[in-house]
GROMACS .gro file of C-alpha atoms in nm:
model
  216
    1UNK     CA    1   1.882   0.219   5.156
    2UNK     CA    2   2.171   0.059   4.965
    3UNK     CA    3   1.981  -0.269   4.951
    4UNK     CA    4   1.675  -0.097   4.807
    5UNK     CA    5   1.889   0.082   4.549
    6UNK     CA    6   2.054  -0.243   4.439
    7UNK     CA    7   1.712  -0.411   4.408
    8UNK     CA    8   1.585  -0.125   4.195
    9UNK     CA    9   1.887  -0.144   3.964
   10UNK     CA   10   1.847  -0.522   3.934
   11UNK     CA   11   1.476  -0.483   3.852
   12UNK     CA   12   1.550  -0.221   3.584
   13UNK     CA   13   1.828  -0.435   3.435
   14UNK     CA   14   1.599  -0.742   3.426
   15UNK     CA   15   1.318  -0.548   3.257
   16UNK     CA   16   1.544  -0.404   2.990
   17UNK     CA   17   1.693  -0.744   2.909
   18UNK     CA   18   1.352  -0.886   2.805
   19UNK     CA   19   1.242  -0.871   2.434
   20UNK     CA   20   1.028  -0.561   2.383
   21UNK     CA   21   0.804  -0.406   2.121
   22UNK     CA   22   0.678  -0.075   2.259
   23UNK     CA   23   0.835   0.125   2.542
   24UNK     CA   24   0.655   0.372   2.768
   25UNK     CA   25   0.884   0.572   2.998
   26UNK     CA   26   0.755   0.580   3.355
   27UNK     CA   27   0.925   0.833   3.590
   28UNK     CA   28   1.029   0.696   3.929
   29UNK     CA   29   0.937   0.904   4.237
   30UNK     CA   30   1.237   1.069   4.393
   31UNK     CA   31   1.470   0.972   4.106
   32UNK     CA   32   1.417   1.217   3.818
   33UNK     CA   33   1.731   1.094   3.645
   34UNK     CA   34   1.601   0.734   3.615
   35UNK     CA   35   1.311   0.593   3.417
   36UNK     CA   36   1.158   0.249   3.402
   37UNK     CA   37   1.080   0.115   3.055
   38UNK     CA   38   0.795  -0.130   3.062
   39UNK     CA   39   0.744  -0.379   2.782
   40UNK     CA   40   0.407  -0.473   2.637
   41UNK     CA   41   0.439  -0.827   2.506
   42UNK     CA   42   0.193  -1.014   2.287
   43UNK     CA   43   0.204  -1.317   2.520
   44UNK     CA   44   0.083  -1.118   2.819
   45UNK     CA   45  -0.178  -1.319   3.016
   46UNK     CA   46  -0.359  -0.995   3.099
   47UNK     CA   47  -0.416  -0.910   2.732
   48UNK     CA   48  -0.546  -1.260   2.661
   49UNK     CA   49  -0.791  -1.253   2.951
   50UNK     CA   50  -0.935  -0.918   2.839
   51UNK     CA   51  -1.002  -1.038   2.483
   52UNK     CA   52  -1.348  -1.184   2.545
   53UNK     CA   53  -1.444  -1.224   2.178
   54UNK     CA   54  -1.139  -1.437   2.099
   55UNK     CA   55  -1.204  -1.643   2.409
   56UNK     CA   56  -1.561  -1.712   2.292
   57UNK     CA   57  -1.445  -1.811   1.943
   58UNK     CA   58  -1.191  -2.054   2.086
   59UNK     CA   59  -1.460  -2.220   2.295
   60UNK     CA   60  -1.676  -2.285   1.986
   61UNK     CA   61  -1.541  -2.554   1.751
   62UNK     CA   62  -1.471  -2.413   1.407
   63UNK     CA   63  -1.693  -2.674   1.241
   64UNK     CA   64  -1.999  -2.530   1.423
   65UNK     CA   65  -1.894  -2.166   1.432
   66UNK     CA   66  -2.043  -2.060   1.097
   67UNK     CA   67  -2.410  -2.107   1.000
   68UNK     CA   68  -2.496  -2.288   0.678
   69UNK     CA   69  -2.652  -2.111   0.380
   70UNK     CA   70  -3.032  -2.137   0.377
   71UNK     CA   71  -3.203  -2.336   0.103
   72UNK     CA   72  -3.485  -2.163  -0.085
   73UNK     CA   73  -3.450  -2.382  -0.394
   74UNK     CA   74  -3.259  -2.710  -0.387
   75UNK     CA   75  -3.102  -2.875  -0.691
   76UNK     CA   76  -3.423  -3.065  -0.775
   77UNK     CA   77  -3.629  -2.745  -0.791
   78UNK     CA   78  -3.354  -2.577  -0.992
   79UNK     CA   79  -3.366  -2.863  -1.243
   80UNK     CA   80  -3.742  -2.814  -1.272
   81UNK     CA   81  -3.687  -2.455  -1.387
   82UNK     CA   82  -3.364  -2.461  -1.586
   83UNK     CA   83  -3.315  -2.678  -1.895
   84UNK     CA   84  -2.940  -2.719  -1.826
   85UNK     CA   85  -2.796  -3.054  -1.729
   86UNK     CA   86  -2.452  -3.202  -1.651
   87UNK     CA   87  -2.191  -3.084  -1.719
   88UNK     CA   88  -2.337  -2.740  -1.776
   89UNK     CA   89  -2.571  -2.689  -1.482
   90UNK     CA   90  -2.366  -2.449  -1.269
   91UNK     CA   91  -2.604  -2.359  -0.986
   92UNK     CA   92  -2.620  -2.585  -0.680
   93UNK     CA   93  -2.857  -2.396  -0.454
   94UNK     CA   94  -3.066  -2.079  -0.437
   95UNK     CA   95  -3.050  -1.900  -0.103
   96UNK     CA   96  -3.270  -1.598  -0.182
   97UNK     CA   97  -3.544  -1.573  -0.441
   98UNK     CA   98  -3.782  -1.298  -0.559
   99UNK     CA   99  -3.945  -1.415  -0.885
  100UNK     CA  100  -3.913  -1.154  -1.157
  101UNK     CA  101  -3.692  -0.936  -0.935
  102UNK     CA  102  -3.375  -1.103  -0.806
  103UNK     CA  103  -3.212  -1.425  -0.691
  104UNK     CA  104  -2.898  -1.528  -0.507
  105UNK     CA  105  -2.748  -1.866  -0.588
  106UNK     CA  106  -2.434  -2.057  -0.504
  107UNK     CA  107  -2.194  -2.274  -0.697
  108UNK     CA  108  -1.971  -2.501  -0.491
  109UNK     CA  109  -1.643  -2.503  -0.681
  110UNK     CA  110  -1.474  -2.842  -0.634
  111UNK     CA  111  -1.163  -3.002  -0.775
  112UNK     CA  112  -1.393  -3.265  -0.932
  113UNK     CA  113  -1.549  -3.009  -1.168
  114UNK     CA  114  -1.491  -3.128  -1.522
  115UNK     CA  115  -1.315  -2.808  -1.637
  116UNK     CA  116  -1.027  -2.823  -1.389
  117UNK     CA  117  -0.817  -3.091  -1.565
  118UNK     CA  118  -0.768  -2.846  -1.851
  119UNK     CA  119  -0.793  -2.510  -1.667
  120UNK     CA  120  -0.530  -2.551  -1.540
  121UNK     CA  121  -0.367  -2.882  -1.437
  122UNK     CA  122  -0.117  -2.713  -1.206
  123UNK     CA  123  -0.339  -2.427  -1.092
  124UNK     CA  124  -0.713  -2.503  -1.080
  125UNK     CA  125  -0.890  -2.174  -1.164
  126UNK     CA  126  -1.257  -2.155  -1.261
  127UNK     CA  127  -1.285  -2.012  -1.615
  128UNK     CA  128  -1.430  -1.664  -1.622
  129UNK     CA  129  -1.673  -1.754  -1.900
  130UNK     CA  130  -1.820  -2.024  -1.675
  131UNK     CA  131  -1.867  -1.773  -1.394
  132UNK     CA  132  -2.060  -1.558  -1.641
  133UNK     CA  133  -2.261  -1.863  -1.750
  134UNK     CA  134  -2.344  -1.952  -1.389
  135UNK     CA  135  -2.466  -1.597  -1.327
  136UNK     CA  136  -2.675  -1.610  -1.642
  137UNK     CA  137  -2.839  -1.931  -1.519
  138UNK     CA  138  -2.940  -1.755  -1.198
  139UNK     CA  139  -3.081  -1.481  -1.418
  140UNK     CA  140  -3.283  -1.753  -1.587
  141UNK     CA  141  -3.424  -1.859  -1.250
  142UNK     CA  142  -3.536  -1.499  -1.195
  143UNK     CA  143  -3.705  -1.468  -1.534
  144UNK     CA  144  -3.844  -1.816  -1.606
  145UNK     CA  145  -4.168  -1.757  -1.421
  146UNK     CA  146  -4.526  -1.743  -1.554
  147UNK     CA  147  -4.584  -1.394  -1.415
  148UNK     CA  148  -4.273  -1.270  -1.596
  149UNK     CA  149  -4.357  -1.441  -1.924
  150UNK     CA  150  -4.047  -1.658  -1.948
  151UNK     CA  151  -4.035  -2.004  -2.099
  152UNK     CA  152  -3.764  -2.264  -2.052
  153UNK     CA  153  -3.823  -2.376  -2.409
  154UNK     CA  154  -3.736  -2.030  -2.537
  155UNK     CA  155  -3.487  -1.865  -2.305
  156UNK     CA  156  -3.151  -1.740  -2.427
  157UNK     CA  157  -2.848  -1.559  -2.300
  158UNK     CA  158  -2.854  -1.261  -2.539
  159UNK     CA  159  -2.557  -1.049  -2.436
  160UNK     CA  160  -2.316  -0.936  -2.171
  161UNK     CA  161  -2.149  -0.601  -2.109
  162UNK     CA  162  -1.910  -0.433  -1.865
  163UNK     CA  163  -1.783  -0.766  -1.732
  164UNK     CA  164  -1.494  -0.742  -1.489
  165UNK     CA  165  -1.308  -1.025  -1.319
  166UNK     CA  166  -1.165  -0.902  -0.990
  167UNK     CA  167  -1.009  -1.213  -0.835
  168UNK     CA  168  -0.954  -1.575  -0.939
  169UNK     CA  169  -1.196  -1.841  -0.817
  170UNK     CA  170  -1.024  -2.167  -0.726
  171UNK     CA  171  -1.119  -2.518  -0.620
  172UNK     CA  172  -1.263  -2.513  -0.270
  173UNK     CA  173  -1.433  -2.173  -0.306
  174UNK     CA  174  -1.805  -2.113  -0.271
  175UNK     CA  175  -1.919  -1.876  -0.544
  176UNK     CA  176  -2.218  -1.666  -0.431
  177UNK     CA  177  -2.395  -1.485  -0.716
  178UNK     CA  178  -2.669  -1.222  -0.712
  179UNK     CA  179  -2.870  -1.136  -1.022
  180UNK     CA  180  -3.107  -0.839  -1.017
  181UNK     CA  181  -3.354  -0.729  -1.286
  182UNK     CA  182  -3.285  -0.373  -1.398
  183UNK     CA  183  -3.515  -0.336  -1.696
  184UNK     CA  184  -3.775  -0.554  -1.869
  185UNK     CA  185  -3.906  -0.488  -2.219
  186UNK     CA  186  -4.199  -0.729  -2.246
  187UNK     CA  187  -4.279  -0.621  -2.603
  188UNK     CA  188  -3.940  -0.743  -2.724
  189UNK     CA  189  -3.892  -1.011  -2.462
  190UNK     CA  190  -3.564  -0.863  -2.340
  191UNK     CA  191  -3.455  -0.845  -1.978
  192UNK     CA  192  -3.154  -0.646  -1.863
  193UNK     CA  193  -2.995  -0.768  -1.542
  194UNK     CA  194  -2.708  -0.676  -1.313
  195UNK     CA  195  -2.488  -0.952  -1.177
  196UNK     CA  196  -2.233  -0.966  -0.898
  197UNK     CA  197  -2.041  -1.271  -0.776
  198UNK     CA  198  -1.857  -1.305  -0.447
  199UNK     CA  199  -1.626  -1.542  -0.262
  200UNK     CA  200  -1.672  -1.450   0.100
  201UNK     CA  201  -1.681  -1.071   0.110
  202UNK     CA  202  -1.461  -1.035  -0.200
  203UNK     CA  203  -1.623  -0.927  -0.526
  204UNK     CA  204  -1.480  -1.160  -0.792
  205UNK     CA  205  -1.695  -1.085  -1.098
  206UNK     CA  206  -1.957  -0.835  -1.210
  207UNK     CA  207  -2.136  -0.736  -1.527
  208UNK     CA  208  -2.459  -0.652  -1.709
  209UNK     CA  209  -2.660  -0.926  -1.881
  210UNK     CA  210  -2.925  -0.938  -2.152
  211UNK     CA  211  -3.176  -1.224  -2.147
  212UNK     CA  212  -3.417  -1.308  -2.427
  213UNK     CA  213  -3.740  -1.424  -2.269
  214UNK     CA  214  -4.001  -1.365  -2.539
  215UNK     CA  215  -4.181  -1.620  -2.753
  216UNK     CA  216  -4.100  -1.702  -3.115
   0.00000   0.00000   0.00000
């Protein structure tokens, strides 16, 4: 009995000497005055083995873990629609397209973009006005269609309202922009559109745009 008691005291002393985060008192049978404090540690093998989702992620290399964006319009098709050229063509790919309704395009923001040497040399941030311009170009892709009545020879960015910049966009980001037609006045050749831009799941810019699509 004395040997068992000494073993119990040694076990309790050893458990309490380990680094702990959360304690859960566990009453010992026959010893109401004693309690055993068990530690739950982050390096527990049991916790790791039960986390199946993390185990699956670790088995898949990170370079193949995320699917690529689809390509509905590549840069050559974009150049066929938009009149913009380097250094002012700010749409690299269209990943969703509904002519006359909406489009989602991406701009790969790289340190080689020509605006970064001046904005800013020590902290490369994409200028907000260029984000707005990129979104307007996607609006042009929505509206420059025969069924909508647009013409690349006579298409203008007519106005912008309620623009908000939520987070900075930096070199290395992928800017994903959605433009949606809200209202079209064919008589005056004016299209009102809503734009939202994201980096990942973060909304970085939003606003309302006016496009002039009518003829002279």
